Amino acid sequence: MTVHDIRQKYITIKEQVEKRVFDSYLLEYIEPPKIDEEKLLVLVSMMEPLELSFNQIQNYTLSTMLIQIALDTHDYISSTAIDEKKRQLTVLAGDYFSGLYYKLLADAEDINMIKCLSAGVKEVNEHKIFVYNKNDLDGIESLMASIKRIESSLLTKVADYFKVEVWNEFLCELFLFKRLLNERNQYFQSGCSFLFQTLKKFLFSGAKMEDLTEEQQQRLIQACDEYLERSKHAVEKQLPYLNDFLAKRVSVLLGQYHPYAKTFVEEG
C-alpha cells in the first residue's frame, strides 16, 4: 500500500461525493454542503488494508459520507438563521442525501451495512438530544462524551462492521479534537459558539455571554483547551501506525491548535 494508492483512491471517491452533493439545482437555493475530508480519508484508510475491491471501498465510503453530509446539513439548519424557504429546501436537501445513501446500499443489496449506518445515525441523534437539551448532561465530562459520540459514531459503527475496532479510539479522539477546535475558532471570531454557551452554563450559570469578565472568558477557553490537549495527545500516539498520507493530514490538523496561554504570551 503506497501513499499514491491511498491518495488516488481518496481523490477519486471525493470526486464521486462531490458529483452527488454539488447538485446545480440545489446550489441555487442552499449553501454548498460541506464534505468532511478527514472523515473521508479515514474511511478510505480504514478499508484499504481489507480484502475489498475498489468498487466496494468506494460504495461504502460514499454511503457513509452521504449520510454524514445529510446529518451535517440538518445541523446547519439548527445553527443558522435562514429564511423559511431556504430552511425547507435545506431540510429537503438533507433528506435527499439520505436517500442517495440508502439507494447505493439497496442497489448493492447490502442490508447489513444499511443496519450498521442506521445504528450510527440513531446513536448520533440520541447524543444530540442530550447535548441540545443540556439538562440531560451531568457536567462537562458528560458533554464531551456526547460530542465525541456525535462526531464519531458513524465511523466507529463502520469500524465495528469490518471488525477493525482498533481504529475506534483514534476516531473518537480525532473528531472530538476537530469539533472542539472548530468551536474554539468560532468563539474567537464571533465571541460565541454552541460549545462555549454550554460550558458557560456549567461554569457560570445565569451569566450572559456578553457580560463575562476577561477572567471568566479565559476560564471557558481553558476548559476547552484541557480536552483539546487530551485528545491531541491521544491522537499523536496513533500517528506512527497510520499511512503516511493520513498521518500528514492529521499532523496538519493538530498543528492548527495553539494553547491559549502560549498565544496570549506571544501576542502580548
Short mmCIF file of C-alpha atoms in Angstrom, two decimals, residues 83-200:
data_model
loop_
_atom_site.label_atom_id
_atom_site.label_comp_id
_atom_site.label_asym_id
_atom_site.label_seq_id
_atom_site.Cartn_x
_atom_site.Cartn_y
_atom_site.Cartn_z
CA ASP A 83 -35.39 32.32 5.80
CA GLU A 84 -38.22 29.78 5.74
CA LYS A 85 -37.93 28.86 2.06
CA LYS A 86 -34.21 28.23 2.34
CA ARG A 87 -34.80 26.27 5.54
CA GLN A 88 -37.33 23.99 3.88
CA LEU A 89 -35.08 23.42 0.86
CA THR A 90 -32.12 22.66 3.12
CA VAL A 91 -34.19 20.09 5.02
CA LEU A 92 -35.17 18.50 1.72
CA ALA A 93 -31.53 18.52 0.59
CA GLY A 94 -30.53 16.63 3.75
CA ASP A 95 -33.29 14.12 3.13
CA TYR A 96 -32.17 13.80 -0.49
CA PHE A 97 -28.61 12.96 0.59
CA SER A 98 -30.01 10.35 2.99
CA GLY A 99 -31.98 8.85 0.12
CA LEU A 100 -28.85 8.63 -2.03
CA TYR A 101 -27.01 6.68 0.67
CA TYR A 102 -29.90 4.28 1.06
CA LYS A 103 -30.21 3.75 -2.71
CA LEU A 104 -26.50 2.98 -3.08
CA LEU A 105 -26.62 0.23 -0.48
CA ALA A 106 -30.06 -1.03 -1.50
CA ASP A 107 -28.89 -1.39 -5.11
CA ALA A 108 -25.94 -3.42 -3.80
CA GLU A 109 -28.37 -5.43 -1.64
CA ASP A 110 -26.19 -4.67 1.37
CA ILE A 111 -28.82 -4.74 4.09
CA ASN A 112 -26.28 -5.30 6.88
CA MET A 113 -24.43 -2.06 6.09
CA ILE A 114 -27.75 -0.19 5.99
CA LYS A 115 -28.44 -1.51 9.50
CA CYS A 116 -24.92 -0.56 10.60
CA LEU A 117 -25.20 3.05 9.42
CA SER A 118 -28.77 3.34 10.71
CA ALA A 119 -27.50 2.35 14.16
CA GLY A 120 -24.84 5.05 13.85
CA VAL A 121 -27.44 7.68 12.92
CA LYS A 122 -29.59 6.63 15.89
CA GLU A 123 -26.63 6.99 18.26
CA VAL A 124 -25.70 10.40 16.82
CA ASN A 125 -29.26 11.69 17.22
CA GLU A 126 -29.59 10.35 20.77
CA HIS A 127 -26.48 12.22 21.85
CA LYS A 128 -27.59 15.37 20.02
CA ILE A 129 -30.71 15.31 22.17
CA PHE A 130 -28.57 15.06 25.32
CA VAL A 131 -26.36 17.94 24.22
CA TYR A 132 -29.05 20.31 22.94
CA ASN A 133 -31.33 19.73 25.93
CA LYS A 134 -28.38 20.47 28.26
CA ASN A 135 -30.48 19.40 31.27
CA ASP A 136 -29.71 15.75 30.42
CA LEU A 137 -25.99 16.40 30.92
CA ASP A 138 -24.29 15.78 34.28
CA GLY A 139 -21.40 18.13 33.61
CA ILE A 140 -18.57 18.96 31.24
CA GLU A 141 -17.31 15.38 31.08
CA SER A 142 -20.79 14.21 30.05
CA LEU A 143 -20.94 16.99 27.43
CA MET A 144 -17.60 15.97 25.91
CA ALA A 145 -18.56 12.29 25.89
CA SER A 146 -21.72 13.08 23.92
CA ILE A 147 -19.91 15.36 21.46
CA LYS A 148 -17.40 12.58 20.93
CA ARG A 149 -20.21 10.16 20.02
CA ILE A 150 -21.89 12.73 17.75
CA GLU A 151 -18.68 13.26 15.81
CA SER A 152 -17.51 9.65 15.53
CA SER A 153 -20.43 7.21 15.85
CA LEU A 154 -20.93 6.68 12.11
CA LEU A 155 -17.27 5.83 11.62
CA THR A 156 -16.96 3.64 14.70
CA LYS A 157 -20.00 1.65 13.54
CA VAL A 158 -18.23 1.09 10.21
CA ALA A 159 -15.07 0.02 12.09
CA ASP A 160 -17.16 -2.42 14.16
CA TYR A 161 -18.81 -3.75 10.99
CA PHE A 162 -15.43 -4.60 9.45
CA LYS A 163 -14.05 -5.82 12.80
CA VAL A 164 -11.29 -3.21 12.89
CA GLU A 165 -12.26 -1.79 16.29
CA VAL A 166 -8.59 -0.92 16.81
CA TRP A 167 -9.45 2.33 14.95
CA ASN A 168 -12.16 3.38 17.38
CA GLU A 169 -10.16 5.30 19.98
CA PHE A 170 -8.33 7.20 17.26
CA LEU A 171 -11.63 8.05 15.52
CA CYS A 172 -13.24 9.28 18.74
CA GLU A 173 -10.30 11.44 19.80
CA LEU A 174 -9.51 12.86 16.35
CA PHE A 175 -13.03 14.04 15.62
CA LEU A 176 -13.60 15.32 19.13
CA PHE A 177 -10.41 17.35 18.65
CA LYS A 178 -11.61 18.68 15.30
CA ARG A 179 -15.03 19.68 16.66
CA LEU A 180 -13.53 21.42 19.70
CA LEU A 181 -11.03 23.24 17.51
CA ASN A 182 -13.83 24.49 15.23
CA GLU A 183 -15.92 25.62 18.21
CA ARG A 184 -12.91 27.38 19.73
CA ASN A 185 -12.14 29.19 16.46
CA GLN A 186 -15.78 30.26 16.17
CA TYR A 187 -15.67 31.63 19.72
CA PHE A 188 -12.51 33.62 18.98
CA GLN A 189 -14.05 35.04 15.80
CA SER A 190 -17.57 35.83 16.99
CA GLY A 191 -17.49 35.73 20.79
CA CYS A 192 -19.93 32.84 20.87
CA SER A 193 -20.34 29.20 19.89
CA PHE A 194 -22.66 26.38 20.91
CA LEU A 195 -19.94 24.63 22.90
CA PHE A 196 -18.92 27.77 24.78
CA GLN A 197 -22.55 28.61 25.55
CA THR A 198 -22.89 25.15 27.10
CA LEU A 199 -19.61 25.43 29.00
CA LYS A 200 -20.84 28.77 30.38
#
